[in-house]
PDB file of C-alpha atoms in Angstrom:
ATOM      1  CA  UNK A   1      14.184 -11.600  12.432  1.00 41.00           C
ATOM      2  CA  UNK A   2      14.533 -14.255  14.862  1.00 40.00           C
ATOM      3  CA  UNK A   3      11.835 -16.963  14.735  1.00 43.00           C
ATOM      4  CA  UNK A   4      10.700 -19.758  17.293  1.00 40.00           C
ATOM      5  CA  UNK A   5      10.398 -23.072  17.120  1.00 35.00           C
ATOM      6  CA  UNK A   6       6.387 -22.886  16.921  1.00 41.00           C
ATOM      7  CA  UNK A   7       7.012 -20.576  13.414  1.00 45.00           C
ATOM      8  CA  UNK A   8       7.512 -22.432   9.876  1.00 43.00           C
ATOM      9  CA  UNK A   9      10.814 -23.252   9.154  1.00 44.00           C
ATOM     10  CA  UNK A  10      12.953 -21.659   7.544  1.00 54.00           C
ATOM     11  CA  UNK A  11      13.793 -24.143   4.749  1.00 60.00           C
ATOM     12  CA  UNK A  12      10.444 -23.839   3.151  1.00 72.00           C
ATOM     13  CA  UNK A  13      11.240 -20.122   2.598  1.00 85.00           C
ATOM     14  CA  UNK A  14      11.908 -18.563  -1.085  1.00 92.00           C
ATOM     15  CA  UNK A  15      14.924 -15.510  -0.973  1.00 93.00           C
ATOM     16  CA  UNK A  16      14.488 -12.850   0.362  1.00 93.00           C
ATOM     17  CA  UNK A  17      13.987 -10.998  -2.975  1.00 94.00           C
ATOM     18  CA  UNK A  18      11.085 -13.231  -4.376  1.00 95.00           C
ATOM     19  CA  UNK A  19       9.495 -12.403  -0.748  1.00 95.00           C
ATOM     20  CA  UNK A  20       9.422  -8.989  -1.474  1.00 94.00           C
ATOM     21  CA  UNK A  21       8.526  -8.908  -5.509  1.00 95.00           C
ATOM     22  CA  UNK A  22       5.574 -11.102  -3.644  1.00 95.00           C
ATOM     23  CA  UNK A  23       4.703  -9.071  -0.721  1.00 93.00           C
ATOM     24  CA  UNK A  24       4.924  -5.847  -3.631  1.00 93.00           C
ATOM     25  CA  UNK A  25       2.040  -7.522  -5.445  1.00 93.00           C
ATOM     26  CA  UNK A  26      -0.363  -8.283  -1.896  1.00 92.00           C
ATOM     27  CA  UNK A  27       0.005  -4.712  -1.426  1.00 90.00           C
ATOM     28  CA  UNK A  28      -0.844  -4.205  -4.811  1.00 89.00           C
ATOM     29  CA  UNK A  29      -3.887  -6.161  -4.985  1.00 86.00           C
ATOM     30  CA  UNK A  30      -5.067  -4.459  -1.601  1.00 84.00           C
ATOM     31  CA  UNK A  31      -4.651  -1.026  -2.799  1.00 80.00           C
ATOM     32  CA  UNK A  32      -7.118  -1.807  -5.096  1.00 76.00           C
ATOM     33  CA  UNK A  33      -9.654  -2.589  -2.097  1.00 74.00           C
ATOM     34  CA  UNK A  34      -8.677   0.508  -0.389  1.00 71.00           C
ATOM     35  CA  UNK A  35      -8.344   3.238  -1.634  1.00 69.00           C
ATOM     36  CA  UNK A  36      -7.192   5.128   1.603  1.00 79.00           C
ATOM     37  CA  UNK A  37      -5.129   1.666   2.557  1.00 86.00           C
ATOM     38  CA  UNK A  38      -1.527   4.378   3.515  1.00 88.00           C
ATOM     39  CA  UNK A  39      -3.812   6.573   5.164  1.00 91.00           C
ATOM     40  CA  UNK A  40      -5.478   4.013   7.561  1.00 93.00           C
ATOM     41  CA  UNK A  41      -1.848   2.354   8.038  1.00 94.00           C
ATOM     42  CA  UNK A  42      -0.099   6.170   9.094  1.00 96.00           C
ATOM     43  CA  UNK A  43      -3.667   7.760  11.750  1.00 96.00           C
ATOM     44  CA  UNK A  44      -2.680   3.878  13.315  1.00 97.00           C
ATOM     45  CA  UNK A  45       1.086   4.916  13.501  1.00 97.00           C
ATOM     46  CA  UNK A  46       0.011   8.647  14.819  1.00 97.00           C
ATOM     47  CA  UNK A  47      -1.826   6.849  17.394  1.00 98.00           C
ATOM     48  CA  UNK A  48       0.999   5.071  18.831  1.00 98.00           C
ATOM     49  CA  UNK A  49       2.893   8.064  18.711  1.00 97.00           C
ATOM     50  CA  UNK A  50       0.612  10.175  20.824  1.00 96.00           C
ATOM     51  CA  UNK A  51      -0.345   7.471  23.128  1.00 97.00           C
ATOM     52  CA  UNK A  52       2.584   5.154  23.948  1.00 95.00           C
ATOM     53  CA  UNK A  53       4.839   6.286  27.072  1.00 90.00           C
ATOM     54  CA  UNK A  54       8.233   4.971  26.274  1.00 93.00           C
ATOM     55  CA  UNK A  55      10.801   4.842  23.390  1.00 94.00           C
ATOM     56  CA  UNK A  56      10.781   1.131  23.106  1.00 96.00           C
ATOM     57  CA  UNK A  57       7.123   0.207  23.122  1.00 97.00           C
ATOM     58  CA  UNK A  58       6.842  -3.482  22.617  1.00 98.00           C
ATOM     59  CA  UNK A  59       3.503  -3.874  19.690  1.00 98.00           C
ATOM     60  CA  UNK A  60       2.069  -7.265  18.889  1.00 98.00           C
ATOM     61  CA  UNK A  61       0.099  -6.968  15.959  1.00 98.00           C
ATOM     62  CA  UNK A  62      -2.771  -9.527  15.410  1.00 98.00           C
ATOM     63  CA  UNK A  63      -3.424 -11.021  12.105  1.00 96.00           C
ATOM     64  CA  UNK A  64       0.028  -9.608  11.132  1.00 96.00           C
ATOM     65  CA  UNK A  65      -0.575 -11.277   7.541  1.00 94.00           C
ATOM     66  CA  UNK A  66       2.729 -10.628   5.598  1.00 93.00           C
ATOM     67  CA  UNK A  67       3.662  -7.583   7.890  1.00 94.00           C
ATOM     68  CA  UNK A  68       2.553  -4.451   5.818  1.00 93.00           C
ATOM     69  CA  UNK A  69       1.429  -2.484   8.959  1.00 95.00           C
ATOM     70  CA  UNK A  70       4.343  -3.908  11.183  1.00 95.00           C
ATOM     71  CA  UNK A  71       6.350  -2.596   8.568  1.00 94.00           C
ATOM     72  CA  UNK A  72       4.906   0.995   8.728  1.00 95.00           C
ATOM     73  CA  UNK A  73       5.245   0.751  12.371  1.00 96.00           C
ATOM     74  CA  UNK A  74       8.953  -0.327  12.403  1.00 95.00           C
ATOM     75  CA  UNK A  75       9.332   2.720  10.345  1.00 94.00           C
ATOM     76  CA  UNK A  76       7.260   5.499  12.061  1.00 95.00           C
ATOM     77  CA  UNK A  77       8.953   4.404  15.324  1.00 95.00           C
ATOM     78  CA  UNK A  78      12.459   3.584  15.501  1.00 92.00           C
ATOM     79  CA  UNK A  79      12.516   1.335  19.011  1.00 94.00           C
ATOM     80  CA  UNK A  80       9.344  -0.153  18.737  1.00 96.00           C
ATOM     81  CA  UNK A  81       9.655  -4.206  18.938  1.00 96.00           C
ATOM     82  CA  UNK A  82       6.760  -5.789  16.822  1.00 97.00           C
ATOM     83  CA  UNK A  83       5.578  -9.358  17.781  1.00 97.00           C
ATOM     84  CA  UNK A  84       3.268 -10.728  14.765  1.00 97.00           C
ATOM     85  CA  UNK A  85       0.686 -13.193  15.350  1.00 97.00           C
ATOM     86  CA  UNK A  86      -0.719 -15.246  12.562  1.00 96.00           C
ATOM     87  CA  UNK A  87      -2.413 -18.573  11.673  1.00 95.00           C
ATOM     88  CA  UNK A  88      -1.470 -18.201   7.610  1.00 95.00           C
ATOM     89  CA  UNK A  89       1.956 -19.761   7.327  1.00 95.00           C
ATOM     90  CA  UNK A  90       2.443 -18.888   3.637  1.00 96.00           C
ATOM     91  CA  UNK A  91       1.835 -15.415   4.825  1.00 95.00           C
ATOM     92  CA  UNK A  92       3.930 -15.416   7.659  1.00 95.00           C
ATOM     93  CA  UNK A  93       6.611 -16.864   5.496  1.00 95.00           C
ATOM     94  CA  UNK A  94       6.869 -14.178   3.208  1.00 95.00           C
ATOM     95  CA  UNK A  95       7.056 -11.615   5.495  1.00 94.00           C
ATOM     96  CA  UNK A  96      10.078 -13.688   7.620  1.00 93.00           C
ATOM     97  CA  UNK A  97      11.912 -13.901   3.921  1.00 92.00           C
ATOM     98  CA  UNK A  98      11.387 -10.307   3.317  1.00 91.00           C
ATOM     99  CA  UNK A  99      12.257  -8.427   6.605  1.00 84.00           C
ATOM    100  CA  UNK A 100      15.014 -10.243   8.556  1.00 72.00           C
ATOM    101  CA  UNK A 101      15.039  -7.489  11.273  1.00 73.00           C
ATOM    102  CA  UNK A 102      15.571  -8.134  15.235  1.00 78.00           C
ATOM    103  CA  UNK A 103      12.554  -6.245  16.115  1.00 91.00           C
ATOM    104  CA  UNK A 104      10.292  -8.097  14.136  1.00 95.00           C
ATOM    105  CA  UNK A 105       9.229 -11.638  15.459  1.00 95.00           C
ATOM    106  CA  UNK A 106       6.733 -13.397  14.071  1.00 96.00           C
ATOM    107  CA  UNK A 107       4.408 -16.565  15.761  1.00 96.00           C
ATOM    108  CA  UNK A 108       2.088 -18.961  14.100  1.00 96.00           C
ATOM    109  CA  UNK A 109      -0.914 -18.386  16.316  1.00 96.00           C
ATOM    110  CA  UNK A 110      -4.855 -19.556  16.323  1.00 94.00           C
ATOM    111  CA  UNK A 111      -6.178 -16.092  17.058  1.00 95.00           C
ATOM    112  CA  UNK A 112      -9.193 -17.969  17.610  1.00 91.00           C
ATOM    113  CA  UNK A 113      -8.044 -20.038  20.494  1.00 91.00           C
ATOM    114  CA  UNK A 114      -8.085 -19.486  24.355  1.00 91.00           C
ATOM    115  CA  UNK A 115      -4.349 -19.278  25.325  1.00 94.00           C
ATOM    116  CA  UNK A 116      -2.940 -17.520  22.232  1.00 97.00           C
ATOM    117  CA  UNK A 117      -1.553 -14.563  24.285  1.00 97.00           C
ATOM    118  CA  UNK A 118       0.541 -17.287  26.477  1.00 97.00           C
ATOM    119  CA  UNK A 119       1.821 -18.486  22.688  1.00 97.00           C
ATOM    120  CA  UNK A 120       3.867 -15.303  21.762  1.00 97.00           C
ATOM    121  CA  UNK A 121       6.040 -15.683  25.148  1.00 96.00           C
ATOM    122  CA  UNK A 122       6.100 -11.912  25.128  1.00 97.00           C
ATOM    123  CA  UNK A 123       8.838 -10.586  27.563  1.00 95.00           C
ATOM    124  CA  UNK A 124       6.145  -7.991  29.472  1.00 97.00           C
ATOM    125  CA  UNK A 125       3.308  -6.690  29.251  1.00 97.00           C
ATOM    126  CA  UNK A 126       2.785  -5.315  25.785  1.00 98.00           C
ATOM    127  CA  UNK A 127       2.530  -1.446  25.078  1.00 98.00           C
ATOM    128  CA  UNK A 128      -0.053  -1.708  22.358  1.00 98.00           C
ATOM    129  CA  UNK A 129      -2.119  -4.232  20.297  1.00 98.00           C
ATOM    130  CA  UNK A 130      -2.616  -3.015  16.738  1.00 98.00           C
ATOM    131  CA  UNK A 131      -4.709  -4.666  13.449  1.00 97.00           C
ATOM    132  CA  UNK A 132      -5.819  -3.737  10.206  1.00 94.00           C
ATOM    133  CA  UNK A 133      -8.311  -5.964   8.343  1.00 90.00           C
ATOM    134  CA  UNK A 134      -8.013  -9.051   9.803  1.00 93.00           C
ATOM    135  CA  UNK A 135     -10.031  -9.246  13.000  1.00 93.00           C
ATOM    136  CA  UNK A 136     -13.344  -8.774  11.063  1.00 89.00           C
ATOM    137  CA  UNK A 137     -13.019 -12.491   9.964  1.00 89.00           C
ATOM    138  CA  UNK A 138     -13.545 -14.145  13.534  1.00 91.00           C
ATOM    139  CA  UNK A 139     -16.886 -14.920  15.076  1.00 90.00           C
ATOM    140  CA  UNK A 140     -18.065 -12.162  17.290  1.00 90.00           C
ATOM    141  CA  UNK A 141     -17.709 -14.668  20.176  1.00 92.00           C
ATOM    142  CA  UNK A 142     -14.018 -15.565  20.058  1.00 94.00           C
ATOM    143  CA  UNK A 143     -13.638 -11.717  18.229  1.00 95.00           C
ATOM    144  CA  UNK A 144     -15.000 -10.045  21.613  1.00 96.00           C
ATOM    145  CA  UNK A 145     -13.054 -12.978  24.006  1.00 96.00           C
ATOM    146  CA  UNK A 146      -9.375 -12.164  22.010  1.00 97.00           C
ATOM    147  CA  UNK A 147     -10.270  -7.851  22.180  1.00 98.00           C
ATOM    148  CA  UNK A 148     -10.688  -8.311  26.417  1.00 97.00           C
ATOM    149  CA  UNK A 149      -7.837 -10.801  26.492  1.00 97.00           C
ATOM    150  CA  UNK A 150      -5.616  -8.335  24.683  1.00 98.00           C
ATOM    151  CA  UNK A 151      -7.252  -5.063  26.822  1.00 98.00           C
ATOM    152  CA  UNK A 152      -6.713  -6.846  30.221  1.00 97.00           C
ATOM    153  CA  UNK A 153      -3.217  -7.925  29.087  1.00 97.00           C
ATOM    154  CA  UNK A 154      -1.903  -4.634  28.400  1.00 98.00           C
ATOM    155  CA  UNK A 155       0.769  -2.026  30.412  1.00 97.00           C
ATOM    156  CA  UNK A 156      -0.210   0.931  32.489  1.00 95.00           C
ATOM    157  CA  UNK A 157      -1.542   3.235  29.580  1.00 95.00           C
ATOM    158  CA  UNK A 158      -1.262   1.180  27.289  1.00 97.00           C
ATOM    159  CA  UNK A 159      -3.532   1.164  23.755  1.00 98.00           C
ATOM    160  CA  UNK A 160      -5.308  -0.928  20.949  1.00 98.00           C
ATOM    161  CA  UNK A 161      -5.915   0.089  17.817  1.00 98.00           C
ATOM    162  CA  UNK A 162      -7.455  -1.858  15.149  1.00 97.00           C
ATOM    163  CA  UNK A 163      -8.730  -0.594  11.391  1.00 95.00           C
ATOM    164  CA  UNK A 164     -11.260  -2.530   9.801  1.00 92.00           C
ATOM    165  CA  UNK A 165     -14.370  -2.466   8.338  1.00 87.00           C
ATOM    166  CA  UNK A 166     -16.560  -1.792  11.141  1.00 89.00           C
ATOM    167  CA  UNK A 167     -20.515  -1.574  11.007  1.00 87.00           C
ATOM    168  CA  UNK A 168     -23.103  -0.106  13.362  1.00 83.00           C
ATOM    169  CA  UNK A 169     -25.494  -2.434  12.117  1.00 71.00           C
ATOM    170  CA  UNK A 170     -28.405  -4.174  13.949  1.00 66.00           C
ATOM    171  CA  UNK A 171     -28.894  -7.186  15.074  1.00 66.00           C
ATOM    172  CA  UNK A 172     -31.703  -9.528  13.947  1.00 63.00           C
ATOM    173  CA  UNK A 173     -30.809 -12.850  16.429  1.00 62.00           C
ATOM    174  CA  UNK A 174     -27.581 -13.991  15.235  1.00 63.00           C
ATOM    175  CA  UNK A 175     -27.875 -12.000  11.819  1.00 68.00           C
ATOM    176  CA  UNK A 176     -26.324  -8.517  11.348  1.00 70.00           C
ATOM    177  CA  UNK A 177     -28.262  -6.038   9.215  1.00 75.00           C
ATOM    178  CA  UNK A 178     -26.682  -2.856   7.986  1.00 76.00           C
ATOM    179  CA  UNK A 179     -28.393   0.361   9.046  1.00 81.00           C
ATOM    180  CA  UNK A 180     -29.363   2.777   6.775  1.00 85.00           C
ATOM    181  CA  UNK A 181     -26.344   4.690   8.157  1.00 86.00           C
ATOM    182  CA  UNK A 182     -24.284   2.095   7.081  1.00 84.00           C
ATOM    183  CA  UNK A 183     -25.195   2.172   3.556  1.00 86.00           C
ATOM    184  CA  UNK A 184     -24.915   5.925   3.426  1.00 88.00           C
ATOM    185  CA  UNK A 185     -21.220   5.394   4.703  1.00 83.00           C
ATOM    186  CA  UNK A 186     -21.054   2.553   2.078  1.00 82.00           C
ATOM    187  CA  UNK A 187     -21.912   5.293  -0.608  1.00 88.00           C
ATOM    188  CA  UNK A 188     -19.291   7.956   0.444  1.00 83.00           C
ATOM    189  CA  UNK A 189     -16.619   5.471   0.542  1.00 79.00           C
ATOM    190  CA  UNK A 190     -17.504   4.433  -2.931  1.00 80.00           C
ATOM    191  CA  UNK A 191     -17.453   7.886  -4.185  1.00 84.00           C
ATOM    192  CA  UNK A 192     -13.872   8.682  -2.276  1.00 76.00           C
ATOM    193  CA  UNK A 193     -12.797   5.875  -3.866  1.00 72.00           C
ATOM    194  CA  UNK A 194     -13.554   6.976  -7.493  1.00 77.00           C
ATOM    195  CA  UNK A 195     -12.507  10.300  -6.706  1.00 78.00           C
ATOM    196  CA  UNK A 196      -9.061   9.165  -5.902  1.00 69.00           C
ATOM    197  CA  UNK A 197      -9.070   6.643  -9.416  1.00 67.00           C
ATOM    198  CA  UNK A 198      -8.877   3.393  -8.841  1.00 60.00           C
ATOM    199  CA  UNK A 199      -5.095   1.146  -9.280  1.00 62.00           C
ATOM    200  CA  UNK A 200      -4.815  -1.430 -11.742  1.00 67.00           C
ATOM    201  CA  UNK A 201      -3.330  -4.564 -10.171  1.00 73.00           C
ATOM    202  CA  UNK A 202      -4.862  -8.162  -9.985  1.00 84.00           C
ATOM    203  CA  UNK A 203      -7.176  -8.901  -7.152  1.00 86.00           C
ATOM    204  CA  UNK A 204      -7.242 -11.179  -3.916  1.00 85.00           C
ATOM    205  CA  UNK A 205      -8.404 -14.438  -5.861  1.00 90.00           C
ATOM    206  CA  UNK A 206      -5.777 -13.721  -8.705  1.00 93.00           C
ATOM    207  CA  UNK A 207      -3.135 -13.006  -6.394  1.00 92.00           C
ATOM    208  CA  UNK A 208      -3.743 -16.571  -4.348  1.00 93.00           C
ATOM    209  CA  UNK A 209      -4.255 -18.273  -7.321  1.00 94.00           C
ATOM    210  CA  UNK A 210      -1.048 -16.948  -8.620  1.00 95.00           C
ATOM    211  CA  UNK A 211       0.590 -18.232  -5.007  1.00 94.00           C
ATOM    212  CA  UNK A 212      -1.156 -21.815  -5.066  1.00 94.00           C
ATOM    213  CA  UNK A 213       1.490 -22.443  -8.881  1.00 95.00           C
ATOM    214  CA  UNK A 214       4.171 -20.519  -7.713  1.00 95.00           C
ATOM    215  CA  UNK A 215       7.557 -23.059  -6.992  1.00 95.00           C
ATOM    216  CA  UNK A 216       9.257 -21.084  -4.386  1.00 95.00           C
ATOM    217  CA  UNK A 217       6.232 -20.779  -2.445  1.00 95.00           C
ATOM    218  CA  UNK A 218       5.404 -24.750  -3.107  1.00 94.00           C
ATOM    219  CA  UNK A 219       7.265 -25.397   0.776  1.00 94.00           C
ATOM    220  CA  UNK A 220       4.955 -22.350   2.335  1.00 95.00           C
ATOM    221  CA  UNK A 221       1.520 -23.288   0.334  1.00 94.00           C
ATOM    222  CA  UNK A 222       1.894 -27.567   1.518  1.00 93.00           C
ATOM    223  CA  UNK A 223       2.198 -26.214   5.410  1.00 94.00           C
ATOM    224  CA  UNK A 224      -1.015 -24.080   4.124  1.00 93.00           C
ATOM    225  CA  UNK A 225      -2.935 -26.966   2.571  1.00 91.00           C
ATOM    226  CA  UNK A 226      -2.515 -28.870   6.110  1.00 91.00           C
ATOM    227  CA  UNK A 227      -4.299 -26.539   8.445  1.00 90.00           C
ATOM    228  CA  UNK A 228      -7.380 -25.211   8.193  1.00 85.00           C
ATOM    229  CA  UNK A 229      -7.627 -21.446   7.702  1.00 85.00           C
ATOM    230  CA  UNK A 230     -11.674 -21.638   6.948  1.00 79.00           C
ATOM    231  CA  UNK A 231     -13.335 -18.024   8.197  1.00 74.00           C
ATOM    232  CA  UNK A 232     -16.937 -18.342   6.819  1.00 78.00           C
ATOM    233  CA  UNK A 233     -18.449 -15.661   9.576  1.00 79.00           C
ATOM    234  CA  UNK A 234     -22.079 -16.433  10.259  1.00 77.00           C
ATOM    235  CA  UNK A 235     -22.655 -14.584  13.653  1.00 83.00           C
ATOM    236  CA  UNK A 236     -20.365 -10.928  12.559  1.00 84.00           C
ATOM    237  CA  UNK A 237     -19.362  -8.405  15.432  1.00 89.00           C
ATOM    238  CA  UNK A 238     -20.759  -5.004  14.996  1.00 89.00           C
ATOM    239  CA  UNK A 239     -18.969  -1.627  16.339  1.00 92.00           C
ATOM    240  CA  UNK A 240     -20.878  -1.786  19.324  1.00 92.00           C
ATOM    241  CA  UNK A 241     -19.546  -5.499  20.118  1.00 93.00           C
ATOM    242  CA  UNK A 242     -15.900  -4.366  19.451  1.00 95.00           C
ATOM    243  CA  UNK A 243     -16.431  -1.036  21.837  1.00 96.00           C
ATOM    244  CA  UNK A 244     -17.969  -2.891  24.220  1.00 96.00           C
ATOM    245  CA  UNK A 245     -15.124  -5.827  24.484  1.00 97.00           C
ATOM    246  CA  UNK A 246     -12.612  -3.273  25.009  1.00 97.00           C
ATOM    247  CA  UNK A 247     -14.280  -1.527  27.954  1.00 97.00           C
ATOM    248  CA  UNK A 248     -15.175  -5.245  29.317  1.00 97.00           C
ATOM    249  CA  UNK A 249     -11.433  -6.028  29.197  1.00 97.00           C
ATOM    250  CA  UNK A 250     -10.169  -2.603  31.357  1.00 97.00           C
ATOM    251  CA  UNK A 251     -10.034  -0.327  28.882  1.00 98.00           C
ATOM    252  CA  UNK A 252     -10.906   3.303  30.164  1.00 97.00           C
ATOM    253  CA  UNK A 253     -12.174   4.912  26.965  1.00 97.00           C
ATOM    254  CA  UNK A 254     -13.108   3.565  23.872  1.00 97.00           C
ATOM    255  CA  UNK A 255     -13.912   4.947  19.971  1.00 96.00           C
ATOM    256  CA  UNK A 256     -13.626   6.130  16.628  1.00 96.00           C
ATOM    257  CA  UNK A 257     -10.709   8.214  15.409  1.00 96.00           C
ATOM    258  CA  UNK A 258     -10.864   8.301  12.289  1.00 95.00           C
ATOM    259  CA  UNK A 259     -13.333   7.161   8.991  1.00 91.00           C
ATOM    260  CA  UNK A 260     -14.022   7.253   5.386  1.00 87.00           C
ATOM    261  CA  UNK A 261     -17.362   5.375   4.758  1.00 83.00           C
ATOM    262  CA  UNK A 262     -17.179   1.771   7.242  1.00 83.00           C
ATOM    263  CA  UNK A 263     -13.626   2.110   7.035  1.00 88.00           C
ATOM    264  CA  UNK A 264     -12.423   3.075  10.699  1.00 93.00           C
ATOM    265  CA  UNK A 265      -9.588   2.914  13.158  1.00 96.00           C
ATOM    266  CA  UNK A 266     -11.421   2.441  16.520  1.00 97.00           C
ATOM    267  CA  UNK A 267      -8.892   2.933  19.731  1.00 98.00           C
ATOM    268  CA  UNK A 268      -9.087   1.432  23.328  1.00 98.00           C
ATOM    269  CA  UNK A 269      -7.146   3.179  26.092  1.00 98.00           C
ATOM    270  CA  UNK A 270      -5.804   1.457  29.295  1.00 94.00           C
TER     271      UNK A 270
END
């Protein structure tokens, strides 16, 4: 993996093998969220598949986190170049200990910020944008400004796909209310999700705590402590904002293609 000088240095890193015992337990401790985690990762891989032109697409995934999806990605499609962007350095750390590969570079990036896409120095115009969980905790402002940033910014044909927890909700001012077709999708996902048993594993605050003592991530979690990763969301995006970013931004067709409960992958072509 080749890393720029705006990415966390490499000394603060633990081996590559305590990366990936790590990076075992995140996905671990998110299985246990999601039930139908694989699933969402593979319909965001068969997207690519059917959708991007060329053998070598070039994919920057946002909120790449410690590169689970990339991962998938790197597998499903052999010449695919992922470019990561995160804020989390402990995150980003882990995943540049774990997965040394050429065609995965990862950039420290405020998502959040006008100018990120300048910040990964991407070599053209990227093939597709993907995310999974992460773009629900922005504002809806700076949510809808990065989804037409990314939708203006991509290649002839070119896709985003993004899985996340995505309401239709209704507005009340600034204050999102779930429908009552959001709680009925809230139900069925809770059902699926006992159907398919649920995986024992320690949760999100266990497995940070567990981070916060551990020494070979001591380097990652002080870079951590000194920026400020706060995403308290008082002003949420619904579906409708997230659709209607993507058309704003160029995109010709927007939508769903796949759920289970509030669980979807929504897709913008370009």
């Amino acid at each position: 993996m080749t890393n720029q000088a705006h990415t966390h240095p490499d000394r603060t890193l633990p081996t590559s093998d305590q990366a990936r015992a790590w990076l075992q337990r995140w996905d671990d401790q998110q299985a246990t969220y999601f039930s139908d985690r694989d699933e969402r990762f593979e319909v965001i891989c068969d997207v690519l598949v059917e959708t991007v032109q060329r053998p070598d697409p070039l994919v920057v995934d946002l909120g790449v986190g410690p590169g689970s999806l990339a991962r998938t990605v790197l597998q499903r499609i052999p010449g695919a170049t992922v470019v990561g962007a995160d804020m989390d350095p402990l995150l980003l750390g882990l995943a540049s200990a774990a997965y040394g590969e050429e065609r995965f570079r990862l950039v420290q990036v405020d998502l959040r910020r006008d100018g990120w896409l300048a910040e990964l120095d991407l070599p053209r115009a990227p093939d597709a944008f993907i995310s999974t969980t992460a773009l629900h905790w922005l504002e809806r402002a700076p949510l809808q400004r990065l989804l037409r940033t990314a939708a203006e910014s991509l290649a002839d044909r070119g896709v985003f796909v993004d899985g996340d927890h995505l309401f239709v909700a209704a507005r009340d001012k600034n204050r999102v209310v779930r429908s009552d077709l959001d709680q009925l999708a809230q139900a069925v996902a809770d059902r699926a999700a006992v159907r398919a048993g649920g995986q024992e594993a320690e949760d999100w605050s266990q497995w940070w705590d567990a981070a916060a003592t551990a020494p070979e991530l001591a380097g990652l979690w002080q870079q951590r402590a000194a920026i400020d990763l706060s995403h308290d969301v008082a002003d949420a995006a619904t579906l409708a904002d997230y659709l209607d970013a993507l058309r704003q931004g160029g995109c010709r067709e927007v939508g769903t293609v796949w759920q289970v409960g509030h669980d979807r992958v929504v897709v913008g072509l370009r």
